[in-house]
CSV table of C-alpha atoms in Angstrom, one decimal:
chain,number,residue,atom,x,y,z
A,1,UNK,CA,58.9,55.1,-23.4
A,2,UNK,CA,59.7,51.7,-21.9
A,3,UNK,CA,57.9,50.7,-18.7
A,4,UNK,CA,59.9,49.6,-15.8
A,5,UNK,CA,58.6,46.7,-13.9
A,6,UNK,CA,59.5,45.5,-10.4
A,7,UNK,CA,58.8,41.8,-9.8
A,8,UNK,CA,56.8,41.5,-6.6
A,9,UNK,CA,56.2,37.7,-6.6
A,10,UNK,CA,56.7,34.7,-8.9
A,11,UNK,CA,56.1,31.0,-8.7
A,12,UNK,CA,58.1,29.0,-11.2
A,13,UNK,CA,55.9,27.3,-13.7
A,14,UNK,CA,52.8,29.2,-12.7
A,15,UNK,CA,53.3,33.0,-13.1
A,16,UNK,CA,54.1,36.2,-11.5
A,17,UNK,CA,53.0,39.7,-10.4
A,18,UNK,CA,54.9,42.9,-11.2
A,19,UNK,CA,54.4,46.5,-10.3
A,20,UNK,CA,54.8,48.7,-13.3
A,21,UNK,CA,55.9,52.3,-13.7
A,22,UNK,CA,52.7,52.9,-15.7
A,23,UNK,CA,50.9,52.6,-12.3
A,24,UNK,CA,49.4,49.1,-13.0
A,25,UNK,CA,50.0,45.7,-11.6
A,26,UNK,CA,50.8,43.1,-14.2
A,27,UNK,CA,49.6,39.6,-13.3
A,28,UNK,CA,50.9,36.9,-15.7
A,29,UNK,CA,49.5,33.4,-15.5
A,30,UNK,CA,49.6,30.6,-18.0
A,31,UNK,CA,47.4,31.7,-20.9
A,32,UNK,CA,46.3,35.0,-19.4
A,33,UNK,CA,47.8,38.4,-18.4
A,34,UNK,CA,45.8,40.9,-16.4
A,35,UNK,CA,46.7,44.6,-15.8
A,36,UNK,CA,45.0,46.2,-12.8
A,37,UNK,CA,45.2,49.6,-11.1
A,38,UNK,CA,45.8,49.6,-7.4
A,39,UNK,CA,42.1,49.5,-6.5
A,40,UNK,CA,41.4,46.6,-8.9
A,41,UNK,CA,44.5,44.7,-7.5
A,42,UNK,CA,43.3,45.2,-3.9
A,43,UNK,CA,39.8,44.0,-4.9
A,44,UNK,CA,41.3,40.9,-6.6
A,45,UNK,CA,43.3,40.1,-3.4
A,46,UNK,CA,40.2,40.5,-1.3
A,47,UNK,CA,38.2,38.3,-3.6
A,48,UNK,CA,40.9,35.5,-3.5
A,49,UNK,CA,41.1,35.7,0.3
A,50,UNK,CA,37.4,35.5,0.6
A,51,UNK,CA,37.2,32.5,-1.7
A,52,UNK,CA,40.0,30.8,0.3
A,53,UNK,CA,38.3,31.4,3.6
A,54,UNK,CA,35.0,30.0,2.3
A,55,UNK,CA,36.7,27.0,0.8
A,56,UNK,CA,38.4,26.3,4.2
A,57,UNK,CA,35.0,26.7,6.0
A,58,UNK,CA,33.4,24.4,3.4
A,59,UNK,CA,36.1,21.8,4.0
A,60,UNK,CA,35.7,22.1,7.8
A,61,UNK,CA,31.9,21.7,7.5
A,62,UNK,CA,32.4,18.7,5.3
A,63,UNK,CA,34.6,17.1,7.9
A,64,UNK,CA,32.1,17.9,10.6
A,65,UNK,CA,29.3,16.3,8.5
A,66,UNK,CA,31.4,13.1,8.1
A,67,UNK,CA,31.9,13.0,11.9
A,68,UNK,CA,28.2,13.4,12.5
A,69,UNK,CA,27.6,10.3,10.3
A,70,UNK,CA,29.8,8.2,12.5
A,71,UNK,CA,28.2,5.9,15.1
A,72,UNK,CA,30.3,5.3,18.2
A,73,UNK,CA,29.9,1.8,19.5
A,74,UNK,CA,31.5,0.7,22.8
A,75,UNK,CA,32.7,-2.8,22.8
């Protein structure tokens, strides 16, 4: 029996995500394919969003750190 896939998202040259009639999400990236059930897919999304949030906070803290090293001199 052939599985029917619905393309949910794709980025040319990078990969894509499909929902399959077998009940799994198929994630295809260069060099790797991952098949996850709905709970696994939701967990992956949560993991990616958390990593992005922490990266943004790290960058913000890095900018604040640079600002704290500046010495303001009035001329």
